[in-house]
PDB file of C-alpha atoms in Angstrom:
ATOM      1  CA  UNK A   8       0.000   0.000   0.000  1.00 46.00           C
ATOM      2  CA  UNK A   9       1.221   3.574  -0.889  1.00 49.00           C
ATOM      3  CA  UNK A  10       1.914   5.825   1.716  1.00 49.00           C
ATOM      4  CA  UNK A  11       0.267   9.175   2.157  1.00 51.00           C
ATOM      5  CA  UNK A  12       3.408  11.661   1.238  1.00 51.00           C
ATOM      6  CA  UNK A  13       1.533  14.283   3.360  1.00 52.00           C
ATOM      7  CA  UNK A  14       0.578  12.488   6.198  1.00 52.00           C
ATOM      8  CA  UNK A  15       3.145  13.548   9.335  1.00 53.00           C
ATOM      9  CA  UNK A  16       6.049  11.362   9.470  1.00 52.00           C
ATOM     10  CA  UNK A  17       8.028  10.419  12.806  1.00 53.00           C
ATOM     11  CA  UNK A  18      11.703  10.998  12.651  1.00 52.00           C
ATOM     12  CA  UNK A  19      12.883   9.769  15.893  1.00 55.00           C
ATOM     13  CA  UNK A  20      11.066  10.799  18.551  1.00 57.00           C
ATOM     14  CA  UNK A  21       9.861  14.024  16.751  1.00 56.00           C
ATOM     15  CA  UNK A  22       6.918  14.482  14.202  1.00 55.00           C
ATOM     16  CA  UNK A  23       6.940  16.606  11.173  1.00 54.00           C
ATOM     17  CA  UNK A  24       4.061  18.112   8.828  1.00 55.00           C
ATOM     18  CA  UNK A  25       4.545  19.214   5.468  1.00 58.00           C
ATOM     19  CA  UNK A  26       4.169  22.878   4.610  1.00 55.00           C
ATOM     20  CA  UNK A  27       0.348  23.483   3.608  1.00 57.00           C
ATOM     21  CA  UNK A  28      -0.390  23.980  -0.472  1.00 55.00           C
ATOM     22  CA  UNK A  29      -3.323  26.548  -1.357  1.00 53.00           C
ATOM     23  CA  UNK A  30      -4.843  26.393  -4.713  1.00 56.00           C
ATOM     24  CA  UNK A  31      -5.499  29.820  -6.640  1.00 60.00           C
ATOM     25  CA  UNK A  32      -9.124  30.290  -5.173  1.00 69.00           C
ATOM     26  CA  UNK A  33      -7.228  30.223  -1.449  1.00 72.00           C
ATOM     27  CA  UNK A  34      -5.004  32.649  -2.460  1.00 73.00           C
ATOM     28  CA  UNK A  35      -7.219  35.038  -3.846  1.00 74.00           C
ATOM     29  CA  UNK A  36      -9.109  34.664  -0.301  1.00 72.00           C
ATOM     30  CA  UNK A  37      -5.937  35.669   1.196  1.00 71.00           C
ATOM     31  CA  UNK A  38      -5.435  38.552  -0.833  1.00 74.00           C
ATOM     32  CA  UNK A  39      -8.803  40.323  -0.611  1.00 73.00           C
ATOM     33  CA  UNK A  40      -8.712  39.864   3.045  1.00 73.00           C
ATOM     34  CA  UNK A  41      -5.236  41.715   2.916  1.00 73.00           C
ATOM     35  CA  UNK A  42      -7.244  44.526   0.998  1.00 76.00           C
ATOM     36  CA  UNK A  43      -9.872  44.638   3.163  1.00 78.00           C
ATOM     37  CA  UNK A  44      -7.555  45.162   6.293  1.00 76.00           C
ATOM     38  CA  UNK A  45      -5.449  47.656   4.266  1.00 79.00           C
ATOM     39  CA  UNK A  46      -8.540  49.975   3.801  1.00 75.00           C
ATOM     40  CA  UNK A  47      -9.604  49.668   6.785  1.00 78.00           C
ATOM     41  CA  UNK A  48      -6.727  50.922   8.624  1.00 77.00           C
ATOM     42  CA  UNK A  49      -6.447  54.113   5.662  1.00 76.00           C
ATOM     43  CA  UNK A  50      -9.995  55.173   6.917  1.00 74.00           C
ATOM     44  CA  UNK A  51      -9.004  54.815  10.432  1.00 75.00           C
ATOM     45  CA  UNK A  52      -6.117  57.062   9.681  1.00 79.00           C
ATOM     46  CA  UNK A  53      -8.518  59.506   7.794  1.00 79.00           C
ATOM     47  CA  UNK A  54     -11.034  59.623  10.334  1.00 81.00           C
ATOM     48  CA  UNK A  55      -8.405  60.153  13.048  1.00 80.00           C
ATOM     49  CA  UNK A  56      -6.939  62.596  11.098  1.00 79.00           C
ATOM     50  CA  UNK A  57     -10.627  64.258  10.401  1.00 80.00           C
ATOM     51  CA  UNK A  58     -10.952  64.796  14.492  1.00 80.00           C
ATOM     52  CA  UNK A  59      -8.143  66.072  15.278  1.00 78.00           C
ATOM     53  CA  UNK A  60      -8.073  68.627  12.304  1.00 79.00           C
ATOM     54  CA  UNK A  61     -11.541  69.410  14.521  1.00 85.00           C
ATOM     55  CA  UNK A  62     -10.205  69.963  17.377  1.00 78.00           C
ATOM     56  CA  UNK A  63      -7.105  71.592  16.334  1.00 74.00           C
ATOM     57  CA  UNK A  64      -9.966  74.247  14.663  1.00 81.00           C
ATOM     58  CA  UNK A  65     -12.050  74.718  18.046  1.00 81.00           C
ATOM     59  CA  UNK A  66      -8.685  75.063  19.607  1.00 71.00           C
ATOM     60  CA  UNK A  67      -7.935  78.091  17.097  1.00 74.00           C
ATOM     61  CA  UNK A  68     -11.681  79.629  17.432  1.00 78.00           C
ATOM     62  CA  UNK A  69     -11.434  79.147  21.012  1.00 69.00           C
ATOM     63  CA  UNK A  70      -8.243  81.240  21.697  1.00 66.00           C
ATOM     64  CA  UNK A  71      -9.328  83.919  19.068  1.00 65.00           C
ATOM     65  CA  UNK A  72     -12.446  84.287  20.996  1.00 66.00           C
ATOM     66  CA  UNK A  73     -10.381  84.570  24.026  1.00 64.00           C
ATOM     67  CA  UNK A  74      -8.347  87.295  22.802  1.00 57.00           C
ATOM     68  CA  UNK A  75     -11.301  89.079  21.531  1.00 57.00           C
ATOM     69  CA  UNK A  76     -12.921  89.208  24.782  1.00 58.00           C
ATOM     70  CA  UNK A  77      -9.773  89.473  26.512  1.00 63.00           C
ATOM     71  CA  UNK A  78      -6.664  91.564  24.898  1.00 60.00           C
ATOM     72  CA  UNK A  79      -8.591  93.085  21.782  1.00 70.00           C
ATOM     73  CA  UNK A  80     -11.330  95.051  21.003  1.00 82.00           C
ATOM     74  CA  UNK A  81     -10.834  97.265  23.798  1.00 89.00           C
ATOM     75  CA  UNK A  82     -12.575 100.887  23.700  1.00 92.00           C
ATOM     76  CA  UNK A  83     -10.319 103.739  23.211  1.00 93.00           C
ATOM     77  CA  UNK A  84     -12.881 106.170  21.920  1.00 94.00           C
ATOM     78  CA  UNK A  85     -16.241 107.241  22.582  1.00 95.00           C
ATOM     79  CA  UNK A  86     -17.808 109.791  19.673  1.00 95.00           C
ATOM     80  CA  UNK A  87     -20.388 111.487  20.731  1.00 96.00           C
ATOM     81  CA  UNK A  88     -22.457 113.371  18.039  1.00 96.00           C
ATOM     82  CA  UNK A  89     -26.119 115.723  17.848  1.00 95.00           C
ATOM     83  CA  UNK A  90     -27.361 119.010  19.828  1.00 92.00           C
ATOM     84  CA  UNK A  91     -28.919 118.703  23.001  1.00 94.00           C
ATOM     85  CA  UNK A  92     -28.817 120.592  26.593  1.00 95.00           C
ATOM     86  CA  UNK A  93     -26.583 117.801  27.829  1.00 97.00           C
ATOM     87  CA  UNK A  94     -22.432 117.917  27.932  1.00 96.00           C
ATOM     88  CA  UNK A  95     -20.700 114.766  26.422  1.00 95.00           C
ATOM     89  CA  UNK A  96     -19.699 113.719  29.920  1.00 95.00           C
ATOM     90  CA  UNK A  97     -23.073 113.673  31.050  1.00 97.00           C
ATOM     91  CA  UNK A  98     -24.250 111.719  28.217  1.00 97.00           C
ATOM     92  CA  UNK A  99     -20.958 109.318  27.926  1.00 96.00           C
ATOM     93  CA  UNK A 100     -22.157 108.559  32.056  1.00 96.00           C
ATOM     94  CA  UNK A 101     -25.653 107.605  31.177  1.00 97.00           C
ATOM     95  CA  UNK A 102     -24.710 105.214  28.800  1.00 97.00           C
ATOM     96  CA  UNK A 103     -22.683 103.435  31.038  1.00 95.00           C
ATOM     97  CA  UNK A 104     -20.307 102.402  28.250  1.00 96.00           C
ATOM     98  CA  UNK A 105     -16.296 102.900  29.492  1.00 92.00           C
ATOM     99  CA  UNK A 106     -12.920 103.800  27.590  1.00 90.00           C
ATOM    100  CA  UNK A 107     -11.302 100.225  28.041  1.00 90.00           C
ATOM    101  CA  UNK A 108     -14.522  97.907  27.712  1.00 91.00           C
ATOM    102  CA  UNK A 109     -14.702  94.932  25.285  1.00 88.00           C
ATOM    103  CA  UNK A 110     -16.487  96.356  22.103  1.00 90.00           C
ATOM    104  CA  UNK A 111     -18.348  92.871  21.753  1.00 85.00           C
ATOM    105  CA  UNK A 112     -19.535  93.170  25.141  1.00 88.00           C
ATOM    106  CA  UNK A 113     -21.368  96.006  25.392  1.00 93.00           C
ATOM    107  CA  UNK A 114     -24.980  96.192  24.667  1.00 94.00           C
ATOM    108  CA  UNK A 115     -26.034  98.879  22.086  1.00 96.00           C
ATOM    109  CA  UNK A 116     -29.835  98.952  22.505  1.00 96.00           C
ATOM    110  CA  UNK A 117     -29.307  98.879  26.249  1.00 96.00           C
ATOM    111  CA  UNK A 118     -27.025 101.764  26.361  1.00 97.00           C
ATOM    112  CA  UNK A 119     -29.509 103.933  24.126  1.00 97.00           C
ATOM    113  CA  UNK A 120     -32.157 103.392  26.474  1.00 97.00           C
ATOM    114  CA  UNK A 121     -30.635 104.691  29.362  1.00 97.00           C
ATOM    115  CA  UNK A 122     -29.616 107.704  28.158  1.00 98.00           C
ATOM    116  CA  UNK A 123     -33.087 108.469  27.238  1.00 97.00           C
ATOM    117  CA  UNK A 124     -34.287 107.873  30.875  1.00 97.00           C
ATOM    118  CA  UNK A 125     -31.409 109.314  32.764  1.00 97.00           C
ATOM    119  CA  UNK A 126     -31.606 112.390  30.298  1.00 98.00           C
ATOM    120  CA  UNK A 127     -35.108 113.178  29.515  1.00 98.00           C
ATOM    121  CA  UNK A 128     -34.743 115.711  27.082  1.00 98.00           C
ATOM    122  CA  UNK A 129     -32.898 113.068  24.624  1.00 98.00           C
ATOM    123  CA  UNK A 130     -35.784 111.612  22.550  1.00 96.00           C
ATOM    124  CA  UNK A 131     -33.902 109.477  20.495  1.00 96.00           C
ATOM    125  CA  UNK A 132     -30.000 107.975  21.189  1.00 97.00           C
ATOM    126  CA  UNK A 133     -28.603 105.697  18.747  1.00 97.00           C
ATOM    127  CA  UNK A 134     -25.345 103.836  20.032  1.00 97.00           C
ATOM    128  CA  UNK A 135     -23.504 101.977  17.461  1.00 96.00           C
ATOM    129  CA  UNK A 136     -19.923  99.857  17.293  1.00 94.00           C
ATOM    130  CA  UNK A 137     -17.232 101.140  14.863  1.00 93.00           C
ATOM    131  CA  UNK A 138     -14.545  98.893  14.669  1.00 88.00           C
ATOM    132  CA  UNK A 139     -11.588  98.158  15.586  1.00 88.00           C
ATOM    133  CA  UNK A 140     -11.700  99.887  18.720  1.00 90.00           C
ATOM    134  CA  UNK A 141     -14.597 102.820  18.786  1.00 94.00           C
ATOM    135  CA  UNK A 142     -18.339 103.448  19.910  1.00 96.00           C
ATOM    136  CA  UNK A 143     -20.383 106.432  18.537  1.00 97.00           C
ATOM    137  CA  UNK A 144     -23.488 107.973  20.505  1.00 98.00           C
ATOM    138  CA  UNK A 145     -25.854 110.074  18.344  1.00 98.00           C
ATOM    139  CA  UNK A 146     -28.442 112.328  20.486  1.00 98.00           C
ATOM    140  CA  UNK A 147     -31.565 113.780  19.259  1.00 97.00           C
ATOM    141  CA  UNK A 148     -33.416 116.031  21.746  1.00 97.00           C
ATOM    142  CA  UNK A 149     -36.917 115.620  22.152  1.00 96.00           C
ATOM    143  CA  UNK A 150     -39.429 118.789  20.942  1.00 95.00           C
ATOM    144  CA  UNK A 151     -41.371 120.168  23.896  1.00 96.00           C
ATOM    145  CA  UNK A 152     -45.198 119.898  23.062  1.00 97.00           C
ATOM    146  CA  UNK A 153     -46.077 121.697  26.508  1.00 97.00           C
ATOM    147  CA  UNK A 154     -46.698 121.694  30.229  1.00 98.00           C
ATOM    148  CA  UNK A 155     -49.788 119.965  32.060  1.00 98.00           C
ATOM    149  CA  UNK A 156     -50.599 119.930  35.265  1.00 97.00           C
ATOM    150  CA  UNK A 157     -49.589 117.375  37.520  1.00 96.00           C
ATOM    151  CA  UNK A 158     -49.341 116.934  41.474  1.00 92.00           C
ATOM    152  CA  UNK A 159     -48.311 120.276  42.994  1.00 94.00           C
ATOM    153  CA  UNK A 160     -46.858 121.641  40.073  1.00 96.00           C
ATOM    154  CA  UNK A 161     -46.707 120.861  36.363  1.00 98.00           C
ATOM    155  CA  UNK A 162     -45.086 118.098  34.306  1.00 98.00           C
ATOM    156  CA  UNK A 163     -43.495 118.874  30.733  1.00 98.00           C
ATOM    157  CA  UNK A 164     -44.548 116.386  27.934  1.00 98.00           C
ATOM    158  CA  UNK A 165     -42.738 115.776  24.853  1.00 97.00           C
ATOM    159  CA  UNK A 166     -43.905 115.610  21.039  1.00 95.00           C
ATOM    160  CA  UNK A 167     -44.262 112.102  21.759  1.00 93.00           C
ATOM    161  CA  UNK A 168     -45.713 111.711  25.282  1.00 94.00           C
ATOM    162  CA  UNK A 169     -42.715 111.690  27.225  1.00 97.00           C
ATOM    163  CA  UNK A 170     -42.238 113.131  30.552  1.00 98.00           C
ATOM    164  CA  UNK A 171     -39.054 115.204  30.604  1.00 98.00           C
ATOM    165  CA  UNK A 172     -39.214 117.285  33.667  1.00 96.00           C
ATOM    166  CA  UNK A 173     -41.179 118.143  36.611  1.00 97.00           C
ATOM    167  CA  UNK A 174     -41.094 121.658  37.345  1.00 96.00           C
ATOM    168  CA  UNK A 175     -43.291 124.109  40.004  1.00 95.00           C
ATOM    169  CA  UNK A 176     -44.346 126.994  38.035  1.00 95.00           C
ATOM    170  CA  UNK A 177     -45.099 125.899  33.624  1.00 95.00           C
ATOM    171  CA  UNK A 178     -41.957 126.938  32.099  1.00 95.00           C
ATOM    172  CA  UNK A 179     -42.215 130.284  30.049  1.00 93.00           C
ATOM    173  CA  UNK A 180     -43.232 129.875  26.515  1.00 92.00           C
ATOM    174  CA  UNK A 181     -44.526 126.548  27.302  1.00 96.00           C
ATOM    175  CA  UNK A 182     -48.264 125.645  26.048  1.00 97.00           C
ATOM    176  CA  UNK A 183     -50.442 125.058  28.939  1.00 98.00           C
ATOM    177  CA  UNK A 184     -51.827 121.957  28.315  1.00 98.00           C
ATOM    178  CA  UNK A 185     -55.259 121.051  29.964  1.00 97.00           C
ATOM    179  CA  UNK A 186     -57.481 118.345  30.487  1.00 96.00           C
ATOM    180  CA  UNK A 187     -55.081 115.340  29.730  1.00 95.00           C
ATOM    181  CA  UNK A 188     -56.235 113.817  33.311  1.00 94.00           C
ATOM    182  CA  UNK A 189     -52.685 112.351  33.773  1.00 96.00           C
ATOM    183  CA  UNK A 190     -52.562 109.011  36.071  1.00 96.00           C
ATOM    184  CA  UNK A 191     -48.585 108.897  36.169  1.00 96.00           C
ATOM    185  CA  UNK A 192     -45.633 111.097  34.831  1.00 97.00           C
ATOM    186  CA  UNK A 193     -41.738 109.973  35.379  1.00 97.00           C
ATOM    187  CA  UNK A 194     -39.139 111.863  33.863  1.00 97.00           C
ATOM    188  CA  UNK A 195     -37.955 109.953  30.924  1.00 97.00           C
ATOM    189  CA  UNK A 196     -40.419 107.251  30.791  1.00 97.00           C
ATOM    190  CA  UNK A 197     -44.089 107.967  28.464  1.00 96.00           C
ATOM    191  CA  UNK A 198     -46.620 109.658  30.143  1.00 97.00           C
ATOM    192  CA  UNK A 199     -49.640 107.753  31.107  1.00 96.00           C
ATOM    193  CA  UNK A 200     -53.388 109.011  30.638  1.00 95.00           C
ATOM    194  CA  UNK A 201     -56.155 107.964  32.790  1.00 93.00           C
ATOM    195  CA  UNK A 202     -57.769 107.522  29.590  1.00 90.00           C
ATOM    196  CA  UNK A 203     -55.620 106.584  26.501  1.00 86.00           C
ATOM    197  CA  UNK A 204     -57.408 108.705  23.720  1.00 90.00           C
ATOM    198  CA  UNK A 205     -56.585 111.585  25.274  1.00 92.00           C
ATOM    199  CA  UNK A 206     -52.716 110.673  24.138  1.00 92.00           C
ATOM    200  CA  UNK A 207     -53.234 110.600  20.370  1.00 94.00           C
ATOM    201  CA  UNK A 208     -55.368 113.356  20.234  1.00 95.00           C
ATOM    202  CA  UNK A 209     -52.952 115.445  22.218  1.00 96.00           C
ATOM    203  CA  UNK A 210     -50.183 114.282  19.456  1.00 94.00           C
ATOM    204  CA  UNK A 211     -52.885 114.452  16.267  1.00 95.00           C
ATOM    205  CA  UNK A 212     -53.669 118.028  17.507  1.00 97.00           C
ATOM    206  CA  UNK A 213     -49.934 119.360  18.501  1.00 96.00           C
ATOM    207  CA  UNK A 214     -47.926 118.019  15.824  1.00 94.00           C
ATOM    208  CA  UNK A 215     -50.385 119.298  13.238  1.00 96.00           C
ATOM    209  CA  UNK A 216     -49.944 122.778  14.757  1.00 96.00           C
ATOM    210  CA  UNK A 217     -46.616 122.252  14.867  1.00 94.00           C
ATOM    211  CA  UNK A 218     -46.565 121.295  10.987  1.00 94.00           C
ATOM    212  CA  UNK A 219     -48.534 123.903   9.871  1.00 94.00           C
ATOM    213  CA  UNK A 220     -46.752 126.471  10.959  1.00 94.00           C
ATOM    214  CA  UNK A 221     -49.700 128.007  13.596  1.00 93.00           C
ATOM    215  CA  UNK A 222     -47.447 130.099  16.438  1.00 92.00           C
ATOM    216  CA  UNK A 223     -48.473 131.794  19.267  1.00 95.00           C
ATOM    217  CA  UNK A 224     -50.408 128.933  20.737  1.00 97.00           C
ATOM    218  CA  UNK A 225     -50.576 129.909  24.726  1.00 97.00           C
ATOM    219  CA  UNK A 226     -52.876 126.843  25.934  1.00 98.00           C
ATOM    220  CA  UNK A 227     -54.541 123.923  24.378  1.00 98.00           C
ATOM    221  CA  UNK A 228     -57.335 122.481  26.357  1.00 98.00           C
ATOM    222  CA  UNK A 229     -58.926 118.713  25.615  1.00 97.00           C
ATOM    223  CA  UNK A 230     -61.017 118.567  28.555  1.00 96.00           C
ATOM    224  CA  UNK A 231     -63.774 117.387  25.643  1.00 95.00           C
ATOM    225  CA  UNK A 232     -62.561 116.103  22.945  1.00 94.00           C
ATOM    226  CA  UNK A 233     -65.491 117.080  20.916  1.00 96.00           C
ATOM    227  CA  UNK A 234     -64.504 120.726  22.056  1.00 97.00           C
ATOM    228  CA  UNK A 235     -60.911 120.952  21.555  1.00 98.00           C
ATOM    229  CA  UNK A 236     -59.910 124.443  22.105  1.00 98.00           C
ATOM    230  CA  UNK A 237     -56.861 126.391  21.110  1.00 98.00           C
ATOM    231  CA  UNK A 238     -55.754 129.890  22.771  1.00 98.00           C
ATOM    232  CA  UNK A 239     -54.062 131.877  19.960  1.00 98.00           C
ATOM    233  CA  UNK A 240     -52.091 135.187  21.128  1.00 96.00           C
ATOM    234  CA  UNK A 241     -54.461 135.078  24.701  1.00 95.00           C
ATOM    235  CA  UNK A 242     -57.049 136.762  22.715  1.00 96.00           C
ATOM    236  CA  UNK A 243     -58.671 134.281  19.989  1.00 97.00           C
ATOM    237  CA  UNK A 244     -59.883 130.659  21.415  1.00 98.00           C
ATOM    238  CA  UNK A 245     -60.428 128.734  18.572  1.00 98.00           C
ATOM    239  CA  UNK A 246     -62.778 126.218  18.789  1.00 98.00           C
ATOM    240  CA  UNK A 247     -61.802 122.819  16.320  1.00 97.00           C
ATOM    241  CA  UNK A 248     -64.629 121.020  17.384  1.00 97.00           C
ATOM    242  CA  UNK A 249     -63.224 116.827  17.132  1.00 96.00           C
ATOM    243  CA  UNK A 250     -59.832 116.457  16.021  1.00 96.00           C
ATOM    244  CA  UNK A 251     -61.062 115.246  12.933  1.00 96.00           C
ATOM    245  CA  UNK A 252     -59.142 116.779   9.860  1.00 96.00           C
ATOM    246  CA  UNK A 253     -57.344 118.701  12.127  1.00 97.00           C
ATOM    247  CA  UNK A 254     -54.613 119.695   9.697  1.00 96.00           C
ATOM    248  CA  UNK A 255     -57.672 121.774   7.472  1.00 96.00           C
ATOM    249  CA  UNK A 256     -58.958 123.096  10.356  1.00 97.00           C
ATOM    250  CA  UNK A 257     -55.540 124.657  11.005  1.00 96.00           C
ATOM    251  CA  UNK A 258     -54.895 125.893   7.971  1.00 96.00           C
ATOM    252  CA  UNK A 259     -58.074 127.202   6.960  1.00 96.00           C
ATOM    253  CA  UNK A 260     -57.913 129.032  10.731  1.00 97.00           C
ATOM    254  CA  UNK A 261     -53.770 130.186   9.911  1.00 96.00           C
ATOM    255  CA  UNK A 262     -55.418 131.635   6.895  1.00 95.00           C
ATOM    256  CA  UNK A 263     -58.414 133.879   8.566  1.00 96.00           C
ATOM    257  CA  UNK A 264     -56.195 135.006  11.319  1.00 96.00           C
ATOM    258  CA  UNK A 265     -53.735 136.461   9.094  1.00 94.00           C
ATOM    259  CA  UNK A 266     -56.582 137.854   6.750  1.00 94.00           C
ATOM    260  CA  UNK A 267     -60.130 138.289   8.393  1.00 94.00           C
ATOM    261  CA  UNK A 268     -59.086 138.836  11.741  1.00 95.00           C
ATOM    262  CA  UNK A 269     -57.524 141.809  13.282  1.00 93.00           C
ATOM    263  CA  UNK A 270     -54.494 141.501  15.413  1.00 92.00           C
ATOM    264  CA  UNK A 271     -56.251 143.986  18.327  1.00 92.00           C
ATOM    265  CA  UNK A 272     -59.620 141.459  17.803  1.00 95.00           C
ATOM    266  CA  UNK A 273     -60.446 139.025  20.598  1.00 95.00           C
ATOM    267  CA  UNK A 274     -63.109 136.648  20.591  1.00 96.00           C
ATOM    268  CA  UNK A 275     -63.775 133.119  19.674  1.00 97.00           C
ATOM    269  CA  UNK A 276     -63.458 131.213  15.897  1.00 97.00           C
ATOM    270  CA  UNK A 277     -65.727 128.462  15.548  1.00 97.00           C
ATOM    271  CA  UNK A 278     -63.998 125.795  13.318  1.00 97.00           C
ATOM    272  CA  UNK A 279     -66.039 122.758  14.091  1.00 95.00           C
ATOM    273  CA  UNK A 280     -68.388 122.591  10.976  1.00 95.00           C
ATOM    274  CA  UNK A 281     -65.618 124.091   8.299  1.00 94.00           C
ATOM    275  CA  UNK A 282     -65.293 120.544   7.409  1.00 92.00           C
ATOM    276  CA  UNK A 283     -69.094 120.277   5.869  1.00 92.00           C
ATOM    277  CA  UNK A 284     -69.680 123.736   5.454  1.00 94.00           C
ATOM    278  CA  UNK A 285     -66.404 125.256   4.722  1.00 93.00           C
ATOM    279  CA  UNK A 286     -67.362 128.094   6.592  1.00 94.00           C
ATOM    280  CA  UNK A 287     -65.900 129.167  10.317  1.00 96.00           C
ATOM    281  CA  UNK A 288     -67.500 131.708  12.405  1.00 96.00           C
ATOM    282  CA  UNK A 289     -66.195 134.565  14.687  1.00 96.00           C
ATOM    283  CA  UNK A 290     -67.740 135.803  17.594  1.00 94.00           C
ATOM    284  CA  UNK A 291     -66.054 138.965  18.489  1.00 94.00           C
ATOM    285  CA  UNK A 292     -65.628 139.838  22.517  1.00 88.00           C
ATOM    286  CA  UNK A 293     -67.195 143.436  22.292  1.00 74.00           C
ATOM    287  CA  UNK A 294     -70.337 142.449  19.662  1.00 52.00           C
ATOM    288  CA  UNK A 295     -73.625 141.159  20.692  1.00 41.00           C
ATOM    289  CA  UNK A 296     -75.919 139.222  18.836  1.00 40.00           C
ATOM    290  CA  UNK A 297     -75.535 136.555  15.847  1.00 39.00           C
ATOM    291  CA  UNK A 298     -72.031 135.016  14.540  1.00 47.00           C
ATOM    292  CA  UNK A 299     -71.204 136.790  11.459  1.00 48.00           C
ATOM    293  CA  UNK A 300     -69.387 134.539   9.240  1.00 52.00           C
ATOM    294  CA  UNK A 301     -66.039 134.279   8.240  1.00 58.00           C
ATOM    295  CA  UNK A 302     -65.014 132.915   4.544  1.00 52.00           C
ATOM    296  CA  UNK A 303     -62.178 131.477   3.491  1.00 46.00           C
TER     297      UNK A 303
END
């Protein structure tokens, strides 16, 4: 019987095994494995390279942001800008903002704010950042509509409803401003009305004096607002009925008080049906009987 050439064989007291043989499917087997293992450790690589480029980037961000907050971006000058009663130093204090602050921290629309309540005359404030290392502050100060009374004396009330100072006596050449029942006045906060209405027609009324050009206004007096009364020159009360187009009431009124009526002439002009009618009426002081009429 023929023996099995690769069956082990004893040699003394020791055994031997011939080396394996692999046919060309085994050693394709082999091969692909040896692929497979190569690739895997490349993306292993990759992906270990991928995180620590990651890192290495948040490391970067993280000191930059540190500087910024830290070393750069410091304030070295404050601009500040507009015409108001206020110094620079006054308004530079109420903004809180500091020569030597961080520019990013600082908070713009917070800033602005304060300076309109700590300075009531200031109606608007715009604060703004202007890089590298400088903050701007532009004032605007707020128009004076007039001067209502309030607790023991009178408060002053801007174009648009805010308080900007208390005062005793209503400062001079100041409209007296009546019948606004006021509930609460702060300097540099909005006034409040025990009834709101009376707020926007106190602004319909004043600003449309104000843009049509109707001076010498002494008091203005909503105490009903389908009565709203005007003092012009403490000699003509004008009488606008509702504010309802208010801004031809005022300038068909600028027009007869320039025209019709006589500067030495006191009296009343009824405006409160030139809307329908286009007719007002004056009511002289020193005449009796029935309203003559005045054209336009």
């Amino acid at each position: 019987m023929r023996k099995n050439s690769s069956a082990p064989h004893r040699s003394g007291n020791m055994y031997y095994a011939p080396a394996p043989t692999y046919d060309g499917t085994r050693a394709a087997e082999f091969a692909a494995a040896a692929r497979q293992r190569t690739e895997q450790r490349r993306k292993h690589r990759s992906r270990m390279l991928a995180v620590f480029y990651i890192f290495l980037f948040l490391a970067v961000i993280a000191v930059a942001v540190t500087l910024s907050f830290t070393v750069l971006f410091k304030i070295t000058n404050v601009c500040v800008s507009g015409i108001s009663r206020y110094s620079e130093k006054q308004i530079l204090d109420a903004s809180g903002i500091k020569r030597g602050d961080n520019l990013f921290l600082i908070h713009t629309s917070a800033s602005a704010e304060k300076i309109g309540q700590k300075l009531p005359y200031i109606g608007t404030a715009n604060v703004s950042r202007k890089f590298p290392t400088q903050v701007e502050i532009s004032v605007k100060e707020e128009p004076v509509c007039g001067a209502a009374a309030f607790g023991n004396g009178y408060i002053v009330i801007g174009e648009n409803g805010k308080a900007l100072e208390c005062a005793k006596k209503c400062p001079q050449g100041c409209i007296v401003l009546k019948g606004l029942n006021i509930s609460k006045a702060q300097p540099g906060f909005p006034v409040a009305f025990a009834n709101s209405s009376r707020a926007e027609i106190l602004r319909n009324v004043m600003n449309s004096v104000k843009k049509n050009g109707l001076s010498n206004i002494t008091e203005a007096d909503f105490s009903q607002p389908s009565r709203i009364l005007l003092n012009y020159d403490r000699r003509v009360i004008i009488n606008f009925g509702t504010s309802a187009d208010i801004d031809y009431k005022l300038v068909f009124a600028k027009k007869l008080l320039k025209e019709n009526i006589k500067s030495t002439e006191k009296g009343t002009l009824n405006m409160s049906v030139v809307s329908d009618t286009n007719k007002a009426y004056f009511d002289p002081d020193y005449g009796a009987g029935s309203s003559a009429p005045a054209n336009k």
